[in-house]
PDB file of C-alpha atoms in Angstrom:
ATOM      1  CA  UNK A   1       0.000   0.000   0.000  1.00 73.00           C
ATOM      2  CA  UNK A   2       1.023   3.642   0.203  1.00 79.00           C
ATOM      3  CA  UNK A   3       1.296   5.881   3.345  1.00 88.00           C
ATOM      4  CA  UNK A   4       2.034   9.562   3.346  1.00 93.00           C
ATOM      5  CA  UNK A   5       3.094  11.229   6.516  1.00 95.00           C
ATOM      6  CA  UNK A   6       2.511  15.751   7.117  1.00 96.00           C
ATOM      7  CA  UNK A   7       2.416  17.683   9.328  1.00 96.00           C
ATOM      8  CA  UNK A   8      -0.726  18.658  10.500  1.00 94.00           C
ATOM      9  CA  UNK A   9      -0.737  21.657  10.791  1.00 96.00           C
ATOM     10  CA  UNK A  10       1.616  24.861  10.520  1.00 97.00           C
ATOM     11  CA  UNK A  11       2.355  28.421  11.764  1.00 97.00           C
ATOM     12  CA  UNK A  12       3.897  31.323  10.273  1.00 97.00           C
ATOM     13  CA  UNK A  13       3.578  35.154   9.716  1.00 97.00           C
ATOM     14  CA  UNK A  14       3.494  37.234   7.154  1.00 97.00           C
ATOM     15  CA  UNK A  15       6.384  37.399   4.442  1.00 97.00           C
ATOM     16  CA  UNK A  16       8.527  34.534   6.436  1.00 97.00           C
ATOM     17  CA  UNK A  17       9.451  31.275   4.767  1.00 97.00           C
ATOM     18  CA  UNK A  18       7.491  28.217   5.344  1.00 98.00           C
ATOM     19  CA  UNK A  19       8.759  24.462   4.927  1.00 98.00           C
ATOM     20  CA  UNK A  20       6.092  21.681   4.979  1.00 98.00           C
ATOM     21  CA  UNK A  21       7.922  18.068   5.193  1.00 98.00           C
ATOM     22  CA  UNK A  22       6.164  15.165   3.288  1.00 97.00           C
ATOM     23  CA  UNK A  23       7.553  11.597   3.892  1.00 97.00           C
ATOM     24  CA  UNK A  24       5.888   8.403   2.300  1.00 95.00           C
ATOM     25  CA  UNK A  25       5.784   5.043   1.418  1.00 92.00           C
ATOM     26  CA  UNK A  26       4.733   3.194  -1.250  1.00 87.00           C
ATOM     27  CA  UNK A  27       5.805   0.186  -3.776  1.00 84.00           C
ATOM     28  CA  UNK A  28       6.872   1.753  -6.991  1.00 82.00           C
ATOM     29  CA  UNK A  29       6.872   5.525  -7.527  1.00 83.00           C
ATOM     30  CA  UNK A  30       5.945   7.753 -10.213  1.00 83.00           C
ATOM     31  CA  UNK A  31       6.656  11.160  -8.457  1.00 88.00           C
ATOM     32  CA  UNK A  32       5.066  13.464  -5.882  1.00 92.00           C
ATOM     33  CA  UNK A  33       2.797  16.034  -6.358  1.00 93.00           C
ATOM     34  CA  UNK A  34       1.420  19.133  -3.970  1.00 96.00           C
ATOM     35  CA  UNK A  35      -1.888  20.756  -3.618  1.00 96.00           C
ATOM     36  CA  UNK A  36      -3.294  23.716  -2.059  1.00 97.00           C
ATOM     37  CA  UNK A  37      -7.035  23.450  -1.165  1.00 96.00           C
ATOM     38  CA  UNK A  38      -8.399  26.668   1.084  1.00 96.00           C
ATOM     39  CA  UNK A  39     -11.510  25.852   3.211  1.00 92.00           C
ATOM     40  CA  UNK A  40     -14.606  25.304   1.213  1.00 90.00           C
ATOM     41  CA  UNK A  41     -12.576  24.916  -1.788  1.00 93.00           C
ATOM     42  CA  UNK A  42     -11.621  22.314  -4.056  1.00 95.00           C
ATOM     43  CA  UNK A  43      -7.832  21.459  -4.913  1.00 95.00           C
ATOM     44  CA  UNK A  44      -5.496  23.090  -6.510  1.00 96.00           C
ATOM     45  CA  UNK A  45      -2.448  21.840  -8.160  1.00 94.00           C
ATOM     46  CA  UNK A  46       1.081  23.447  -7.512  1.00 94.00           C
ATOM     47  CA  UNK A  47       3.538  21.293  -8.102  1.00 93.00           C
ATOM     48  CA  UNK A  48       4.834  17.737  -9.493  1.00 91.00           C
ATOM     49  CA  UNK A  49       8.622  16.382  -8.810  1.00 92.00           C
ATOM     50  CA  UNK A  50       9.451  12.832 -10.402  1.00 89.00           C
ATOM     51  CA  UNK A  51      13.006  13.360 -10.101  1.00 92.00           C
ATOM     52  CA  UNK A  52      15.388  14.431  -7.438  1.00 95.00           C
ATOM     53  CA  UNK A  53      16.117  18.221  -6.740  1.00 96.00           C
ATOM     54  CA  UNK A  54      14.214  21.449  -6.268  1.00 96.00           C
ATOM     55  CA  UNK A  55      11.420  22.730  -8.340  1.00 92.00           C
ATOM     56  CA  UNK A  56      10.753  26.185  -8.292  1.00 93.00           C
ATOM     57  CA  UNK A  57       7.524  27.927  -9.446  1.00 88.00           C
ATOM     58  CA  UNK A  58       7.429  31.411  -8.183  1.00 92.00           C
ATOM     59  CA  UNK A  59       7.274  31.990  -4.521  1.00 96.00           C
ATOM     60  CA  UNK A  60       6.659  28.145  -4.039  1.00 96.00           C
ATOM     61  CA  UNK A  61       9.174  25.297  -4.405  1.00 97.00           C
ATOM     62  CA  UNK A  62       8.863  21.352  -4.261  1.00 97.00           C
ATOM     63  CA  UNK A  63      11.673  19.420  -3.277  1.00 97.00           C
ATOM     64  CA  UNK A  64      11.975  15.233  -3.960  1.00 97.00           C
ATOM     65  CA  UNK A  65      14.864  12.938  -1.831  1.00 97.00           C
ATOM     66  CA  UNK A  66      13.551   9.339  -3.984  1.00 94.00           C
ATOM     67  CA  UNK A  67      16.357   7.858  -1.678  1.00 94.00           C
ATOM     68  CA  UNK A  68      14.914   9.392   1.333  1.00 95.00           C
ATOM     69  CA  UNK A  69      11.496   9.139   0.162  1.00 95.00           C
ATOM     70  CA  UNK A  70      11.339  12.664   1.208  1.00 96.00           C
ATOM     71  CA  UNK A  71       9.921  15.866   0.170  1.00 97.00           C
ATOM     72  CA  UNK A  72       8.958  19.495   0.970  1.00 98.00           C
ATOM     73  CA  UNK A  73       7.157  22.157  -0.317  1.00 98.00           C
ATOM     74  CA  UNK A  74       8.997  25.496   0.406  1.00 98.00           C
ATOM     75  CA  UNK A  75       6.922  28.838   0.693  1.00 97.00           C
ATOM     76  CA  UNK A  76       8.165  32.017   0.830  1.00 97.00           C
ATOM     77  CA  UNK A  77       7.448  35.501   0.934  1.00 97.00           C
ATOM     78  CA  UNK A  78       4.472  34.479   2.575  1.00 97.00           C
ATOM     79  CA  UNK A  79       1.205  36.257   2.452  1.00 97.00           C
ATOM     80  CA  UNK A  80      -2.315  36.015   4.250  1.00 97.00           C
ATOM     81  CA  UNK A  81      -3.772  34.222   0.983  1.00 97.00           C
ATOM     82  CA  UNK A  82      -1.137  31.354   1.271  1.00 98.00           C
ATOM     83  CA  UNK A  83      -3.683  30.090   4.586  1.00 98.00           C
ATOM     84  CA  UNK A  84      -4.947  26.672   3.572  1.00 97.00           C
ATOM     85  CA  UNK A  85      -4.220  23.135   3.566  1.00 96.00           C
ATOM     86  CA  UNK A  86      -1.122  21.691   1.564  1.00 97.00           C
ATOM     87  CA  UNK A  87      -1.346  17.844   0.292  1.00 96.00           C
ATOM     88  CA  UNK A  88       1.632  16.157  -0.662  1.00 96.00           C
ATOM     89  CA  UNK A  89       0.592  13.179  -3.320  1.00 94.00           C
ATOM     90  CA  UNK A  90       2.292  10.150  -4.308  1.00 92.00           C
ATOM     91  CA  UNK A  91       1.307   7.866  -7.420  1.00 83.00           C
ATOM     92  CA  UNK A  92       2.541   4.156  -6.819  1.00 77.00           C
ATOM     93  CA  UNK A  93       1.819   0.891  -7.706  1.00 73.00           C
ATOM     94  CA  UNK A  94      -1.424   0.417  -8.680  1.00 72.00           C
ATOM     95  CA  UNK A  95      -1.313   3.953 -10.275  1.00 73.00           C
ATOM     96  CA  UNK A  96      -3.425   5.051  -7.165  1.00 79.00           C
ATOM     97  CA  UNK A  97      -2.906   8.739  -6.902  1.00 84.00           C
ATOM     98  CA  UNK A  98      -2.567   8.691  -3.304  1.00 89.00           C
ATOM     99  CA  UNK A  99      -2.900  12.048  -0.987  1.00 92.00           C
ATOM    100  CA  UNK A 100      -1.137  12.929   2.399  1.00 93.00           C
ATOM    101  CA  UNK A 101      -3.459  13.835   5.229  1.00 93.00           C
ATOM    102  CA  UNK A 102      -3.018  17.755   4.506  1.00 95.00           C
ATOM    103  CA  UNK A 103      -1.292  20.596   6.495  1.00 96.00           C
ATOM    104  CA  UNK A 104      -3.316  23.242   7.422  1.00 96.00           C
ATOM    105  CA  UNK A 105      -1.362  26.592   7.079  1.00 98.00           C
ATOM    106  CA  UNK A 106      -2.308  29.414   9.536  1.00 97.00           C
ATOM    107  CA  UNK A 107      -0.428  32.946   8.471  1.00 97.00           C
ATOM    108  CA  UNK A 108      -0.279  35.544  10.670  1.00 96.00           C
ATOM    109  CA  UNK A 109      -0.136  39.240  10.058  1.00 94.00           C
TER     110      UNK A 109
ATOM    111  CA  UNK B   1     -12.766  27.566 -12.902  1.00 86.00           C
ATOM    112  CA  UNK B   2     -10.965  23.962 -13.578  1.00 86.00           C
ATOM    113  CA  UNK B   3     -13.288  23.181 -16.521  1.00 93.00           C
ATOM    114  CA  UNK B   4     -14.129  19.662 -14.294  1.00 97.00           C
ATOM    115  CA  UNK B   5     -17.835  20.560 -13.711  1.00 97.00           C
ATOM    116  CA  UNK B   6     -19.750  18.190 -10.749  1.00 98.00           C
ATOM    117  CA  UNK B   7     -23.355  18.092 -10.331  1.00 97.00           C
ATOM    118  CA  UNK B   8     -25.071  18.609  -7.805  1.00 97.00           C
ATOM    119  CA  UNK B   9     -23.445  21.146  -5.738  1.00 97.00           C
ATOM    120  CA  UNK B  10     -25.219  19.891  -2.657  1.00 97.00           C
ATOM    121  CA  UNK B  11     -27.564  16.519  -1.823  1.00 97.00           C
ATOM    122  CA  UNK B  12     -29.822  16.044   1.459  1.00 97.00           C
ATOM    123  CA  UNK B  13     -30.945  12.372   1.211  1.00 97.00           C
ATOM    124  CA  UNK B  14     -31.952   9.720   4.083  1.00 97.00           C
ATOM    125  CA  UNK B  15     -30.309   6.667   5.162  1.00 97.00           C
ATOM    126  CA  UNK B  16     -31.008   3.876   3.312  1.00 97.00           C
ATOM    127  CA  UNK B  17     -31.410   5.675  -0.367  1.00 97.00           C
ATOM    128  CA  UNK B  18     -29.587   5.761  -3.861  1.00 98.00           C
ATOM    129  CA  UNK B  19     -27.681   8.887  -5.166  1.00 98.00           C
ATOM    130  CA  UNK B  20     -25.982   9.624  -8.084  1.00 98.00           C
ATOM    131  CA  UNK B  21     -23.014  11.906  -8.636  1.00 98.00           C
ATOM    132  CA  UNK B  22     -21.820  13.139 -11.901  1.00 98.00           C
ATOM    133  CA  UNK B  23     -18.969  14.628 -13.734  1.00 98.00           C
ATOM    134  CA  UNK B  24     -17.825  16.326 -16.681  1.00 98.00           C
ATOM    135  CA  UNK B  25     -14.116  16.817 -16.955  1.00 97.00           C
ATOM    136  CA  UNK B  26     -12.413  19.060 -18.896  1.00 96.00           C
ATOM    137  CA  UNK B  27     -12.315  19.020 -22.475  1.00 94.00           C
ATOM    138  CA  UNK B  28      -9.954  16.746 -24.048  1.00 90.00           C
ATOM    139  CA  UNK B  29      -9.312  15.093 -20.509  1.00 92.00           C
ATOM    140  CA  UNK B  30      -9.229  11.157 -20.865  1.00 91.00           C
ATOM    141  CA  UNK B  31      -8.630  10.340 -16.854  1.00 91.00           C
ATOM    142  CA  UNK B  32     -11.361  11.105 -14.130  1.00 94.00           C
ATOM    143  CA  UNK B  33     -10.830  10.177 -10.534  1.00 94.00           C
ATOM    144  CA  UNK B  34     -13.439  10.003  -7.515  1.00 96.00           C
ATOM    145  CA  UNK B  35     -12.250  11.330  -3.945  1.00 96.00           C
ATOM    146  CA  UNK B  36     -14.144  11.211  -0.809  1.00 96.00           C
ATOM    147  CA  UNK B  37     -13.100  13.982   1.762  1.00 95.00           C
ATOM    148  CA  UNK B  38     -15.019  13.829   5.441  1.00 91.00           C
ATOM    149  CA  UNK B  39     -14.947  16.740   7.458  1.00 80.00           C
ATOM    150  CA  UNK B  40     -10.917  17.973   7.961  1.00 69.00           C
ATOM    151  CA  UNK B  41      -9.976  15.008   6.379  1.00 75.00           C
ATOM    152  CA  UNK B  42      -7.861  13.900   3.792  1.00 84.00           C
ATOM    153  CA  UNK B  43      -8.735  12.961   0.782  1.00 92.00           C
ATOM    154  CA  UNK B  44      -9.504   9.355   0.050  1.00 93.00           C
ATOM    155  CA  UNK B  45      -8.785   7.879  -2.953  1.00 92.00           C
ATOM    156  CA  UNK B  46     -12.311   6.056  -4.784  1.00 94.00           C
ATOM    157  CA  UNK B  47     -11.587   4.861  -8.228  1.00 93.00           C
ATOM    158  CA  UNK B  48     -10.085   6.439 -11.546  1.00 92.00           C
ATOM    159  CA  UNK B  49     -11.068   5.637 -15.251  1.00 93.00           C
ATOM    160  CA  UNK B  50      -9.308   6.434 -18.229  1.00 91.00           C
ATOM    161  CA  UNK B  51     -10.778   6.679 -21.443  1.00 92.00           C
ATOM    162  CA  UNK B  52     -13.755   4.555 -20.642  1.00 93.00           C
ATOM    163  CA  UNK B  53     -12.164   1.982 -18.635  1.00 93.00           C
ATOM    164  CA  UNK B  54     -11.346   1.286 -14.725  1.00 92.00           C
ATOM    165  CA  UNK B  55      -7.389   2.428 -14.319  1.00 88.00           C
ATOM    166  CA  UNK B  56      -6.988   2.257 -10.387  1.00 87.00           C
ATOM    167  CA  UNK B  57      -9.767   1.595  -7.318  1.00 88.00           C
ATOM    168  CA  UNK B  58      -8.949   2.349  -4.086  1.00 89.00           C
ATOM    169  CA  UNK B  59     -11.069   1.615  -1.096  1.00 83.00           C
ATOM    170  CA  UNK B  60     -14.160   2.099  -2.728  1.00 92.00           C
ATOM    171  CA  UNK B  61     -17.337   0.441  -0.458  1.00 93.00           C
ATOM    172  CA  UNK B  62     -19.205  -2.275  -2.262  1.00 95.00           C
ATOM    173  CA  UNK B  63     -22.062  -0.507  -1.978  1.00 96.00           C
ATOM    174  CA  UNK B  64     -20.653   2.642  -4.295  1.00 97.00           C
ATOM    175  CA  UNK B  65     -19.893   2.084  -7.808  1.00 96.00           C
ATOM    176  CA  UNK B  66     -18.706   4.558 -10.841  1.00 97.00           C
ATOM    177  CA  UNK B  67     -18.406   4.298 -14.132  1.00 97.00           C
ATOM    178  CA  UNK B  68     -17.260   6.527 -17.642  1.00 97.00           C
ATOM    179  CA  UNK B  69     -19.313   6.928 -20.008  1.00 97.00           C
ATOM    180  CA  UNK B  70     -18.133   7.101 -23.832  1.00 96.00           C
ATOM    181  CA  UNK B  71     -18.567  10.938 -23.833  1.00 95.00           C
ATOM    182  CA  UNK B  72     -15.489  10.719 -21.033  1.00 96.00           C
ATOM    183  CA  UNK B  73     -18.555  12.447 -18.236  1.00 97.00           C
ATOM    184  CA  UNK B  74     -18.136  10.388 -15.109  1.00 98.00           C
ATOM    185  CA  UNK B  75     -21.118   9.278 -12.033  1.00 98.00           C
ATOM    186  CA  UNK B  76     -20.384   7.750  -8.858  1.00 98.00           C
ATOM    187  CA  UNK B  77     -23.530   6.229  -7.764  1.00 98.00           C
ATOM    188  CA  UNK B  78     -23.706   5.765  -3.636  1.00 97.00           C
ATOM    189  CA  UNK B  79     -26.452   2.893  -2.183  1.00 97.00           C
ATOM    190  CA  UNK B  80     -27.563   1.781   0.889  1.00 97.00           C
ATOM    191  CA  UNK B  81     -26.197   5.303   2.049  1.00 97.00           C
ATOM    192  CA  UNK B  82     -25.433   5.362   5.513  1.00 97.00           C
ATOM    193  CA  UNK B  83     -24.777   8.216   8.085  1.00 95.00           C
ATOM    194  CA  UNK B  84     -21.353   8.451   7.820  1.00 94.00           C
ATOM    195  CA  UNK B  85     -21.015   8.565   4.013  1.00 95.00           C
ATOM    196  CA  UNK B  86     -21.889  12.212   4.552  1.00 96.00           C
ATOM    197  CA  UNK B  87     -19.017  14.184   2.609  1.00 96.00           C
ATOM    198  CA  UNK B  88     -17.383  16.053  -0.038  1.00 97.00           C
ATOM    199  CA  UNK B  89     -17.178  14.065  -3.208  1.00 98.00           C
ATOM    200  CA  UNK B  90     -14.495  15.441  -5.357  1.00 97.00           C
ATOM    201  CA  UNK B  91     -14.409  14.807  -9.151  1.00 97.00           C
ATOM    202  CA  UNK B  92     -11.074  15.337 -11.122  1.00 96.00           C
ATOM    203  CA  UNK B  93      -9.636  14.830 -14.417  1.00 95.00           C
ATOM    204  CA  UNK B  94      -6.198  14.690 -16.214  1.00 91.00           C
ATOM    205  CA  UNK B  95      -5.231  14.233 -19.738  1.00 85.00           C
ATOM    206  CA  UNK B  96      -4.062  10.868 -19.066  1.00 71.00           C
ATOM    207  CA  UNK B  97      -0.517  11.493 -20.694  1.00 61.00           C
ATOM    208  CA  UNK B  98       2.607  10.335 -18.726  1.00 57.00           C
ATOM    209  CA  UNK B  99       3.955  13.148 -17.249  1.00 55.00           C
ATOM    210  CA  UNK B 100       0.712  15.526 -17.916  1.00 49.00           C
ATOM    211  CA  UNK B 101      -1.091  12.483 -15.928  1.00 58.00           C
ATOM    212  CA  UNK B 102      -0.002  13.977 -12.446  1.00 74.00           C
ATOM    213  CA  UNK B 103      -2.143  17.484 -12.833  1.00 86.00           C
ATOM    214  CA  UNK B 104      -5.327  16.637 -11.751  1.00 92.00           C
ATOM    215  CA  UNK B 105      -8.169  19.632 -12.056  1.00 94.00           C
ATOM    216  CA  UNK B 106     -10.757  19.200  -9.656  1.00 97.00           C
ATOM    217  CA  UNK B 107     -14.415  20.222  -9.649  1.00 97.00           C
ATOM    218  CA  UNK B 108     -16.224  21.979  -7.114  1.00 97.00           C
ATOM    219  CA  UNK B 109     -17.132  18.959  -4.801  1.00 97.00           C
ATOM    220  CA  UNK B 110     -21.009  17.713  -3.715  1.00 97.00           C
ATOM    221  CA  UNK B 111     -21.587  17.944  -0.478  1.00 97.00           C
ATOM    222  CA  UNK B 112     -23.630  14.712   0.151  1.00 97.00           C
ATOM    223  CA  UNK B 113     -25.558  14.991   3.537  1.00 97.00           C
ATOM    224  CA  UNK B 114     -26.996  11.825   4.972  1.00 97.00           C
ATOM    225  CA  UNK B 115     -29.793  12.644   7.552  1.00 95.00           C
TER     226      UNK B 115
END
């Protein structure tokens, strides 16, 4: 099966930088993938790392250890909008598109 | 807007009763996926189809079932419903496409309410 482990939830304030950790297991990997989802709202993709290294996409980066089966999604700059909850997502064997159990994100002025 | 578009928004029905969900994804989309998400939960994989055909099931209950149609639109359909199948049914859709398969749009949710 596949397991994804966040934490659940995470302060900050205004125009700091943010890491949320995402560790998983799973047999076979295709890559891991983040989401933002703000309450009453559906998903949102941000991000998608299927080899090792950083991503960047503006003020977010996604970061992938495969030999650590390990990543993060780094926020910065960070800014009243960025409160929500962040899923980290693995596809495995199976190709079940698995998600993490979401981190809320509480930032403070 | 994601273009995936889920009907109905929001469903009051009684234990015991039928529903069906449905989906449209967005155009040119081949994969649709079904996710359950109770209150300030995750979200629980159902069952994806690609291009007509069952790709992946997850822990879908016996007593739900899905299927895609040959226009690529998408319903779950929920039986026996009981109390604590009361959540937010997500549609979503991909192209399909390695690579392009990990972006997954998602509709607006139903809110199912079982009373």
């Amino acid at each position: 099966g596949q397991s994804l482990e966040q934490p659940s939830e995470v302060t900050a304030v205004e125009g700091a930088i943010v890491q949320i950790n995402c560790t998983y297991q799973t047999s076979g990997f295709y890559g891991l993938s983040w989401y933002q989802q703000h309450d009453g709202g559906a998903p949102t993709f941000l991000s998608y790392n299927a080899l090792d290294g950083l991503e960047e996409t503006g003020r977010f980066s996604s970061f992938l250890s495969r030999s650590d089966s390990y990543g993060y999604l780094l926020l910065q700059e960070l800014q009243m909008k960025d409160s929500a909850s962040y899923f980290c997502a693995v596809r495995g064997a199976g190709n079940m598109l698995t998600f993490g159990g979401g981190t809320r994100l509480m930032v403070k002025p | 807007d994601s273009g995936v578009t889920q009907t109905p928004k929001h469903l009051i029905t009684a234990t015991g009763q039928r529903v069906t969900l449905r989906c449209s994804p967005r155009s040119g989309d081949l994969s649709v996926y079904w996710y359950q998400q109770s209150l300030d939960q995750g979200l629980q994989f159902l069952i994806q189809y690609y291009n007509g055909e069952e790709r992946a099931k997850g822990n879908i209950l016996e007593r739900f079932s899905a299927q895609q149609f040959p226009d690529l639109h998408s319903e779950l359909n929920l039986s026996s419903l009981e109390l604590g199948d009361s959540a937010l049914y997500f549609c979503a859709s991909s192209a399909g496409t390695q690579g392009a398969n990990e972006k997954l749009f998602f509709g607006s949710g139903t809110q199912l309410s079982v009373l």
